[in-house]
Coordinates of C-alpha atoms in Angstrom, one line a residue:
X99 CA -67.6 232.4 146.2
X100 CA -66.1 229.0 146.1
X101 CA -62.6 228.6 144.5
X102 CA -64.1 227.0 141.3
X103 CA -66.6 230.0 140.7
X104 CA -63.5 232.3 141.0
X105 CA -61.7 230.4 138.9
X106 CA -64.9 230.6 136.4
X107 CA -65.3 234.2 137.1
X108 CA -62.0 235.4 136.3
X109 CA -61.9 234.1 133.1
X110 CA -59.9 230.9 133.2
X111 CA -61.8 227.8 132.9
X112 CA -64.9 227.7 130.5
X113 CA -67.8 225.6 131.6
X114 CA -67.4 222.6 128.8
X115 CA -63.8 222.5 130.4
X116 CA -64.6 221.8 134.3
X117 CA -65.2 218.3 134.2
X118 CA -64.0 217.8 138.0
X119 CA -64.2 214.4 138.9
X120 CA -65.2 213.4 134.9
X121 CA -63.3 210.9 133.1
X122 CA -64.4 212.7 129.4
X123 CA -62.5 211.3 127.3
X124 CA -59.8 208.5 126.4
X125 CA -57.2 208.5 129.3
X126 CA -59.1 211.0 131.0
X127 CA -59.4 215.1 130.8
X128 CA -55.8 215.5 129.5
X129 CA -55.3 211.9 128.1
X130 CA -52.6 211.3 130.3
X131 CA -54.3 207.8 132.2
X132 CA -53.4 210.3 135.4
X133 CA -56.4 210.8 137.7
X134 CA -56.2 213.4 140.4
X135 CA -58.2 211.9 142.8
X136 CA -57.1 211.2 146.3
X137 CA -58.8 209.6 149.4
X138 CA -58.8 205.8 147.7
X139 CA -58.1 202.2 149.3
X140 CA -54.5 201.8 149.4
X141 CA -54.6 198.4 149.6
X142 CA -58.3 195.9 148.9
X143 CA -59.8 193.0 150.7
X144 CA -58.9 189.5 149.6
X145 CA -62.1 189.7 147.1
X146 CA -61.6 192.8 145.8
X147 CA -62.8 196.1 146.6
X148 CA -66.6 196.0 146.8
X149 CA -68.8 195.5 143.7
X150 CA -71.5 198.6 143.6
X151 CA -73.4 197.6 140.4
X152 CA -72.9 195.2 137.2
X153 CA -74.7 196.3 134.3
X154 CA -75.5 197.9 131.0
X155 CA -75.7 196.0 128.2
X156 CA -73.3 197.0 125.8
X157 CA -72.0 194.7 123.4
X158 CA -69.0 193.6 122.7
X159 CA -65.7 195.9 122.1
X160 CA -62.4 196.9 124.0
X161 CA -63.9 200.5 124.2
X162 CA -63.0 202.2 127.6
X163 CA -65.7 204.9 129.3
X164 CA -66.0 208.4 129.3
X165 CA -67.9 209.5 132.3
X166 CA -69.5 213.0 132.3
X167 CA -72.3 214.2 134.2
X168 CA -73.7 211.1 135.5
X169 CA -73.3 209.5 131.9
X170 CA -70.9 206.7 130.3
X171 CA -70.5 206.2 127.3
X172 CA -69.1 203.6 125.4
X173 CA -69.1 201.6 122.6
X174 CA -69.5 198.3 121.0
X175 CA -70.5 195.3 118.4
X176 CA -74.9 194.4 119.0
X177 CA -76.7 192.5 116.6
X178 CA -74.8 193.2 113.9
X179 CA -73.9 196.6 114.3
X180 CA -71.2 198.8 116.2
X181 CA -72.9 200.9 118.5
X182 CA -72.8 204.2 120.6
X183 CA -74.4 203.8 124.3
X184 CA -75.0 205.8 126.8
X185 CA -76.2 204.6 130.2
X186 CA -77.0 206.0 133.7
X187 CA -73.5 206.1 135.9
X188 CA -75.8 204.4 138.7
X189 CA -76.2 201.3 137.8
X190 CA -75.5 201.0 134.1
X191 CA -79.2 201.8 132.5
X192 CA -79.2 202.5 129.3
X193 CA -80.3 205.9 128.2
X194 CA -79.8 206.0 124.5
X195 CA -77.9 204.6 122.3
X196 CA -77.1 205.0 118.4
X197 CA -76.3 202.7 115.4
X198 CA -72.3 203.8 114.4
X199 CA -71.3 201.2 111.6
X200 CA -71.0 197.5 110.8
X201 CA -69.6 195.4 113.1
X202 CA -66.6 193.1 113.2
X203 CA -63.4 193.7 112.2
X204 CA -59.9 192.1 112.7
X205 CA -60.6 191.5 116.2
X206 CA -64.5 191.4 117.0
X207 CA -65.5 194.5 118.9
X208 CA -65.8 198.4 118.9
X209 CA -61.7 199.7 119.9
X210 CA -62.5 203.8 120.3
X211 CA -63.2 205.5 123.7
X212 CA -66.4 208.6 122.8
X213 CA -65.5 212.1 123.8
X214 CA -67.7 214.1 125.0
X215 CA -67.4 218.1 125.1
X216 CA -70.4 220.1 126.4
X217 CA -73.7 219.1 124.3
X218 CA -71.7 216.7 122.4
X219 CA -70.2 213.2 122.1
X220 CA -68.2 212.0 119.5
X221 CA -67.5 208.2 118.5
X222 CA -65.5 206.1 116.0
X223 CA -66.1 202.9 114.6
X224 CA -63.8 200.5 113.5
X225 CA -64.8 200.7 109.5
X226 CA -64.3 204.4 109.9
X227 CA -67.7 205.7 110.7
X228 CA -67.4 208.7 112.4
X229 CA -70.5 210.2 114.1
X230 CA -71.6 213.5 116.2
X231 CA -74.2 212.9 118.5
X232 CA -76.2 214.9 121.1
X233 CA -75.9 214.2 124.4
X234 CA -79.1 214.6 126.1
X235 CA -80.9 212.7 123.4
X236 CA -78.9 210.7 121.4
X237 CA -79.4 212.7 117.7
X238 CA -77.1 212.1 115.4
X239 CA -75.9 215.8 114.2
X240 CA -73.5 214.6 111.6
X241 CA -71.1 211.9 110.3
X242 CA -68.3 211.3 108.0
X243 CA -66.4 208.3 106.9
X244 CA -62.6 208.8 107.2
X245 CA -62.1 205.9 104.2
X246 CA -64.7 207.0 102.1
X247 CA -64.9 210.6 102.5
X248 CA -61.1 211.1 102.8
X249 CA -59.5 208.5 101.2
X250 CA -58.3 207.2 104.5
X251 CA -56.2 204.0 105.3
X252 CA -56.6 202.3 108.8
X253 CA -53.9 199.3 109.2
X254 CA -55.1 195.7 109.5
X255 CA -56.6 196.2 112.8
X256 CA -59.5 198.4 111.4
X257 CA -59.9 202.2 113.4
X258 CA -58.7 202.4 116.7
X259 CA -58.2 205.5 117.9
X260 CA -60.4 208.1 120.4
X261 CA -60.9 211.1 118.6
X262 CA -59.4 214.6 120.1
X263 CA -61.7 217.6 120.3
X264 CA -59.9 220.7 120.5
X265 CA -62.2 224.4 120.9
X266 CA -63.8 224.0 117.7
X267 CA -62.3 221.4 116.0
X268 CA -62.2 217.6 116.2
X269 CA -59.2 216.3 115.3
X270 CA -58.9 212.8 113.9
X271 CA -56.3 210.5 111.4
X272 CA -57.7 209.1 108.6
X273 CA -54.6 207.7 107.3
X274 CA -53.4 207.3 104.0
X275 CA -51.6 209.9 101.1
X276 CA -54.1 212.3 101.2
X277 CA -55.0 213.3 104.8
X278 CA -53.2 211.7 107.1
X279 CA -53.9 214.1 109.8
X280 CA -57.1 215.8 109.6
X281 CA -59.6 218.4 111.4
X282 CA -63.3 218.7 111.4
X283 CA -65.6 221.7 112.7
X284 CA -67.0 219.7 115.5
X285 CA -70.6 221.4 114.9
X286 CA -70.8 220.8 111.7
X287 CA -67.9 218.4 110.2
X288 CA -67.0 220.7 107.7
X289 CA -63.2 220.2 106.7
X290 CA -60.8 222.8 108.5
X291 CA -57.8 221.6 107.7
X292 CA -56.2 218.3 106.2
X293 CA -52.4 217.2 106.1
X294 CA -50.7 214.6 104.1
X295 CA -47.6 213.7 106.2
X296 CA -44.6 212.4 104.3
X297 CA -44.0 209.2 104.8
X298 CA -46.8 208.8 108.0
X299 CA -49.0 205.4 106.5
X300 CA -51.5 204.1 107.5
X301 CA -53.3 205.5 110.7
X302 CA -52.7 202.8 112.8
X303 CA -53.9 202.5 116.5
X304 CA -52.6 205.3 118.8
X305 CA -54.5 208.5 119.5
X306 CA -53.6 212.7 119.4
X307 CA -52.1 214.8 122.3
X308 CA -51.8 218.4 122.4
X309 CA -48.1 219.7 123.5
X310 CA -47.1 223.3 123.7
X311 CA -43.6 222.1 123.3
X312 CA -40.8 225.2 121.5
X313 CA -44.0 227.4 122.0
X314 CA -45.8 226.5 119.8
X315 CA -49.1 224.6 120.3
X316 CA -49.2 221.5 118.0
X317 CA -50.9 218.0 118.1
X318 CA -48.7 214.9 118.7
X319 CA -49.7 211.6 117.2
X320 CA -48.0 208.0 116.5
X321 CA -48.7 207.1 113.2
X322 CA -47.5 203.7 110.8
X323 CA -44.5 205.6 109.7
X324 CA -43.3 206.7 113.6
X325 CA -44.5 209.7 116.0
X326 CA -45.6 213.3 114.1
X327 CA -46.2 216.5 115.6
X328 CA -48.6 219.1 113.3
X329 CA -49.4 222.9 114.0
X330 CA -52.5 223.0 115.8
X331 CA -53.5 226.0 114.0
X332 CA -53.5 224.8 110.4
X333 CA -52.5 221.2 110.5
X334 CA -48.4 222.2 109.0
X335 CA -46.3 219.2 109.6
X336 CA -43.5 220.4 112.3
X337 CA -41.5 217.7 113.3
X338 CA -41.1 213.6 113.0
X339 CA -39.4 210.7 115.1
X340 CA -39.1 208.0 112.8
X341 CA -37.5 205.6 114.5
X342 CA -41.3 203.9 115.9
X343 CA -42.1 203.4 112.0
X344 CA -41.6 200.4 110.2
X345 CA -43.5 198.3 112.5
X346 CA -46.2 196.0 113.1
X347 CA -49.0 198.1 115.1
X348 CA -48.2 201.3 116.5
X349 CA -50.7 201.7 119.6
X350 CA -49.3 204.2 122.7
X351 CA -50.6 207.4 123.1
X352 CA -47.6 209.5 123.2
X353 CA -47.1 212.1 126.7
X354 CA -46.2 215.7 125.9
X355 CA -44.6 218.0 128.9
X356 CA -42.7 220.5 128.6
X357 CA -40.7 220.8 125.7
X358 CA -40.7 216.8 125.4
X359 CA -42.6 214.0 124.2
X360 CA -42.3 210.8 125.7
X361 CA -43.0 208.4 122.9
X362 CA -42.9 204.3 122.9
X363 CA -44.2 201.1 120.5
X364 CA -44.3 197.7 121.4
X365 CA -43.7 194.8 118.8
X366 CA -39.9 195.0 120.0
X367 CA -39.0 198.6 119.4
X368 CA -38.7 200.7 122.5
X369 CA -39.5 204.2 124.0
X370 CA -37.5 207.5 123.1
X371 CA -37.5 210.9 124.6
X372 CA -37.8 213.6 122.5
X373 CA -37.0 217.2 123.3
X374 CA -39.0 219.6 120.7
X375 CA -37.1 223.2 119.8
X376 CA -37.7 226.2 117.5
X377 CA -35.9 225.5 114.2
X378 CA -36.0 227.0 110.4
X379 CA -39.0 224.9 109.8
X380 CA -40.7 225.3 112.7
X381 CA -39.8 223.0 115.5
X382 CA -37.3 220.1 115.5
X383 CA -37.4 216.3 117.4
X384 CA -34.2 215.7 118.8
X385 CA -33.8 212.8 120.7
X386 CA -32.4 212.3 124.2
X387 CA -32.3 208.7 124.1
X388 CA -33.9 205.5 122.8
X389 CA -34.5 202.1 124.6
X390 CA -35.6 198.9 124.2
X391 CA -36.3 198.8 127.6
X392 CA -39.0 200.8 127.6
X393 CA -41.2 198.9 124.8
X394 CA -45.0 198.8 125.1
X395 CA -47.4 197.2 123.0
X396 CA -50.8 198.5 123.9
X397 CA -51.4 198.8 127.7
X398 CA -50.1 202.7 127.5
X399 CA -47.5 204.7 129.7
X400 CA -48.6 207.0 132.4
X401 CA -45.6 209.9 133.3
X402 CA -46.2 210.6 137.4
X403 CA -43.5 213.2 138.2
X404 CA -40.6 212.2 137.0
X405 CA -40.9 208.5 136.5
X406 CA -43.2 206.7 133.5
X407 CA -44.8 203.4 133.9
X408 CA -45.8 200.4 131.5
X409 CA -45.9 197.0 130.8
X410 CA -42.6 195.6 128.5
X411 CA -43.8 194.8 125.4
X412 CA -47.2 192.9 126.1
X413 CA -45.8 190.9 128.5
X414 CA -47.7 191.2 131.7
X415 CA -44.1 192.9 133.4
X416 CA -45.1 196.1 134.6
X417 CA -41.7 199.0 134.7
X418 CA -40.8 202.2 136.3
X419 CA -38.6 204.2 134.4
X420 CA -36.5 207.9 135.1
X421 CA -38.4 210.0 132.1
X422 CA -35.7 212.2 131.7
X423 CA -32.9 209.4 131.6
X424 CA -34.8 206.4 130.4
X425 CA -32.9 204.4 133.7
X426 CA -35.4 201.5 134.4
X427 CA -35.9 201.5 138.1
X428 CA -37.6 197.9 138.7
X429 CA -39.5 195.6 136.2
X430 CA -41.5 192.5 137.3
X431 CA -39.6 189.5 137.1
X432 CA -41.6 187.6 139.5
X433 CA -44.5 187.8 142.1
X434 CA -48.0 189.1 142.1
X435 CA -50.9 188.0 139.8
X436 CA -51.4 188.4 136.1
X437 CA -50.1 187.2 133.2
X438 CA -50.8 189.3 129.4
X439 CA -50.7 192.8 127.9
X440 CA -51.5 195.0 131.1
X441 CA -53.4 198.6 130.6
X442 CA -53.0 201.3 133.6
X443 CA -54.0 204.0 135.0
X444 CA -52.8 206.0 137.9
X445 CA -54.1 207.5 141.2
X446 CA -53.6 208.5 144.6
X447 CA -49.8 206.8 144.8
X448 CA -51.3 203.5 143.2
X449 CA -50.7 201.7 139.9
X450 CA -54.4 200.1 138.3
X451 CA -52.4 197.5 136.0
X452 CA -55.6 195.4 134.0
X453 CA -54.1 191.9 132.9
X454 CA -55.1 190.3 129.2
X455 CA -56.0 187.0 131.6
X456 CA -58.9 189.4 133.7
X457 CA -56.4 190.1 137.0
X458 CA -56.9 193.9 138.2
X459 CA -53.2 194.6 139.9
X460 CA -53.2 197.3 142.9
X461 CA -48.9 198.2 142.2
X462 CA -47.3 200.6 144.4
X463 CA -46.2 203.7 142.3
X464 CA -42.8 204.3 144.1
X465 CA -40.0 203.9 142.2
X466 CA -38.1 202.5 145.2
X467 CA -38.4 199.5 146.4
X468 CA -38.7 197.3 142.9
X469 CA -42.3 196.0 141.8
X470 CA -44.9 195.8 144.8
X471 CA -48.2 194.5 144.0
X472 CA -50.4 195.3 146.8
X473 CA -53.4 193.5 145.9
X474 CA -55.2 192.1 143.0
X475 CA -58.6 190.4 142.1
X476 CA -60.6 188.1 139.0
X477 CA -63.0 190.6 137.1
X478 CA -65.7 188.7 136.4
X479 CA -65.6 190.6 132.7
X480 CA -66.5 187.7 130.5
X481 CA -63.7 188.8 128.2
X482 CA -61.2 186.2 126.4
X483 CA -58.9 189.5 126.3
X484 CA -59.3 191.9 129.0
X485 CA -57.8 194.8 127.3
X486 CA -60.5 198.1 128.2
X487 CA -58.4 200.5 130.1
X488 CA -60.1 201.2 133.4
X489 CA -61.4 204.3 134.6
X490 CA -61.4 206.5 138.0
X491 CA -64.4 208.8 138.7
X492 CA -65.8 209.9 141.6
X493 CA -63.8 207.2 143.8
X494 CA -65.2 204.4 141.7
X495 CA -63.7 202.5 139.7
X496 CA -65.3 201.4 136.0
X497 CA -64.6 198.4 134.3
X498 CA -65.5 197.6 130.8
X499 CA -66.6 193.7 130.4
X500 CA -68.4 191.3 128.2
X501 CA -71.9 193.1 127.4
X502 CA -71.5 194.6 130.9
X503 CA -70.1 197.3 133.0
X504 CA -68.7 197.0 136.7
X505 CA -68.6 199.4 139.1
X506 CA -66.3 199.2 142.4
X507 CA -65.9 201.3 145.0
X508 CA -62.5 202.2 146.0
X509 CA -63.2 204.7 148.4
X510 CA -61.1 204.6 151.8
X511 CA -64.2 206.5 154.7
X512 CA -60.9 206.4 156.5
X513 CA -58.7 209.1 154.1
X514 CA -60.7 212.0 153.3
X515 CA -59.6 213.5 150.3
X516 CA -57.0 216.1 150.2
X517 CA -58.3 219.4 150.9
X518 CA -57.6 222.2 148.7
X519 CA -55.7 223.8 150.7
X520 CA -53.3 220.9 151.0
X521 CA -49.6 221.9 150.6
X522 CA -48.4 220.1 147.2
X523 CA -45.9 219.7 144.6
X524 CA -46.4 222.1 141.8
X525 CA -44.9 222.1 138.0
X526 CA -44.6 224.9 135.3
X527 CA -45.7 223.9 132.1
X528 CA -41.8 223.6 130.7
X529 CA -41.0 221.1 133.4
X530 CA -38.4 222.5 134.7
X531 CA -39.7 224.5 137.7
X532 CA -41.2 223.1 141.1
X533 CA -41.9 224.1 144.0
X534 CA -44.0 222.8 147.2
X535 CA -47.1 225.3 147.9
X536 CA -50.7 225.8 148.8
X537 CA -53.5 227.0 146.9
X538 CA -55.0 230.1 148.3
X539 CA -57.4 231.2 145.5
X540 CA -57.6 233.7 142.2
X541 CA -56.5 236.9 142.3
X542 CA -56.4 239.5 139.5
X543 CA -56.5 236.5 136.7
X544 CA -53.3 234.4 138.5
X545 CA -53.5 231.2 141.1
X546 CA -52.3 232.2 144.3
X547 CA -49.6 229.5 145.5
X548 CA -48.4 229.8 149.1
X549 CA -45.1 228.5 149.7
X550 CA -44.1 227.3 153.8
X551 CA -42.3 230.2 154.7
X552 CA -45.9 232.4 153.5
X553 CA -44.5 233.9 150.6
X554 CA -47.5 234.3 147.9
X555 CA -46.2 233.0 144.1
X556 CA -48.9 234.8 141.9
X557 CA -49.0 232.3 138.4
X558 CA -50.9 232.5 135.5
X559 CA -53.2 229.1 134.9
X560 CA -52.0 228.3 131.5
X561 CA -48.0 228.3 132.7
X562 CA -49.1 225.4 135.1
X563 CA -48.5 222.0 134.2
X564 CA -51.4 219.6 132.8
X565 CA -51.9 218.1 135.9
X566 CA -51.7 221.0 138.0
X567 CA -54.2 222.6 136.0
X568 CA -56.4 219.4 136.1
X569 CA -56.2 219.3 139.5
X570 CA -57.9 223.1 139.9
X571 CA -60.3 221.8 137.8
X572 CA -61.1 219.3 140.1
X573 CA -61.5 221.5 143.2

């Protein structure tokens, strides 16, 4: 039996949540922008690494892809009309696809990611339109409208964010006085739960995380009125950070590990780290520090051990930053191409930075050294504001353009990728333990880690960290 069958057979991982090389959702399987793959081009050719396929016709929109059994699925604005699509991952044909809402909008163009969870994909448009949609042939199973239906209050750049499904529930964020936080029975969208949070606003343009942070599962948002964290079991509002509120657009997806949140806005604010604990109400946000240095408009963070990278602001200046100090370690001041707001996305030691002006940026990720750009290249994307965050899967990378989709291969035939036995650096779910071992397998419901010296570490799956456990899903 192969490891991922044990791990399957002893109860672990259920089959909706072994996506392997998938990219299901926004940022990926734990929304973290963090892909586990290894064996890719550390540096490209003067071109850029070579174009498989350009394809699929799908509108216009700054909608990144969710790739899930040789499916993407995306979204954007087509005669008229904001659209679900869902295309063959060779070569871009489209399969379905599956009238959301109107089109339009503050900026012209579809802004959430799908996710997709077994049987089902879920989309938002930017009026609000919320469908549910079956995968293998593109029926609509239900929809909802979070400003009709639940009195729900966007912010002047119309819905943004890529919904969050959660076992049975989809959890999404209407907005408004009446629920700003809100989940839906994802089979049926009957209400479970819905949560006015004092003082949250409008819904603005960031998307939810879960965090087990003070023990206690919860979902951790950034909202008009700052960052919110609600119990995941009946939507109670725990904690909030207010110092993110007050501000123009709130965009970042925040990073839960541990018992902290990493949590950052652009518009000249800053990033904070937060560290979450049990109090009389539940749990408490206290922060650890605050900087302006750390500001982010709406390329997102990615946390890679103990360092978090961005762009300042939407300024095209990719940093590296000590997460649990918030000491910047370099900053680009000069050198390399691109110029705009800059998206990434991690893997395999390297930085994907997308510039607004269409560069794709190949950055070193070590925090020594100062900024290194490795290599860049033009998209040909057709965009006035390249802003789709790109995607990793299966070695390839995915790029959403201008009524198209590109398709790269960044594969290296001279790395293989790391076997599983490879000895690695692995993290506990608080953060605060590490240690360098192998994986040997699944014994009696615990991973088997094998450190140097042969000693077996027996460790329960759901005490690993996010990416540790993403990376045995990947196996």
């Amino acid at each position: 039996m192969n490891k991922l069958l044990c791990l399957l057979a002893c109860g672990f991982l259920s089959l909706n949540s072994v996506q392997g090389i998938d990219w299901p959702q926004w940022r990926g399987s734990d929304r973290s922008g963090v892909s586990t793959e290894t064996g890719l081009l550390k540096s490209w050719p003067s071109g850029g690494p070579k174009l498989l396929w350009e394809g699929g016709a799908v509108g216009e929109g700054f909608s990144s892809l969710a790739i899930v059994n040789g499916r993407i699925f995306t979204m954007g604005d087509k005669n008229g009309q904001s659209h679900l699509f869902c295309l063959n991952q060779k070569g871009g044909a489209l399969l379905w696809s599956l009238k959301v809402g109107k089109s339009g909008g503050n900026y012209s163009g579809t802004r959430c990611t799908p996710t997709v969870d077994g049987d089902l994909v879920f989309a938002l448009g930017q009026f609000g339109d919320l469908v549910c949609v079956d995968v293998p042939s593109g029926r609509e199973r239900w929809r909802k409208n979070l400003a009709s239906d639940f009195g729900g209050k966007s912010g002047g750049w119309n819905y943004s964010e890529s919904v969050l499904v959660d076992g049975n529930n989809l959890i999404c964020s209407p907005g408004g006085n009446q629920a700003t936080a809100l989940a839906l029975n994802k089979r049926t969208g009957s209400e479970v739960w819905k949560t006015a949070l004092p003082g949250g606003g409008e819904s603005h343009y960031s998307s939810w995380v879960v965090s087990n942070g003070a023990g206690i599962k919860q979902y951790v948002r950034l909202f008009a009125g700052g960052t919110f964290g609600v119990a995941a079991a009946n939507g109670k509002f725990l904690w909030r950070y207010d110092k993110l509120g007050s501000n123009t657009a709130n965009i970042p997806t925040p990073i839960p590990f541990g018992d902290y949140v990493f949590t950052a806005a652009g518009y000249g604010k800053g990033g904070a780290l937060l560290k979450l604990s049990r109090s009389p109400r539940g749990v408490s946000a206290e922060e650890v520090y605050f900087s302006r240095e750390l500001k982010n408009k709406h390329g997102g963070i990615v946390k890679v051990g103990n360092y978090v990278y961005g762009d300042f602001d939407d300024r095209g200046s990719p940093w590296c930053a000590d997460v649990r100090t918030g000491q910047v370690k370099w900053r680009k001041e000069r050198g390399g191409q691109g110029s705009g707001s800059a998206c990434v996305t991690y893997a395999d030691g390297r930085l994907y930075f997308r510039y607004q002006d269409g560069i794709m940026g190949l950055v070193d990720a070590s925090p020594e050294g100062g900024f290194r750009q490795v290599s860049s290249f033009k998209i040909p994307d057709g965009m006035k504001k390249s802003w789709a965050h790109p995607v990793i899967s299966g070695g390839l990378l995915y790029l959403r353009g201008l009524d198209k989709i590109l398709c790269y291969d960044v594969r290296d035939p001279s790395r293989a990728a790391a076997p599983a036995s490879a000895m690695r650096l692995w993290t506990d779910d608080t953060g605060k333990f590490e240690i360098r071992a192998a994986f040997k397998g699944v014994k009696e419901g615990k991973i088997l880690l094998e450190q140097g010296d042969g000693v077996i570490l027996k460790v329960p799956f759901d005490r690993l960290s996010s990416s540790d456990q993403n990376y045995l899903r990947g196996l």
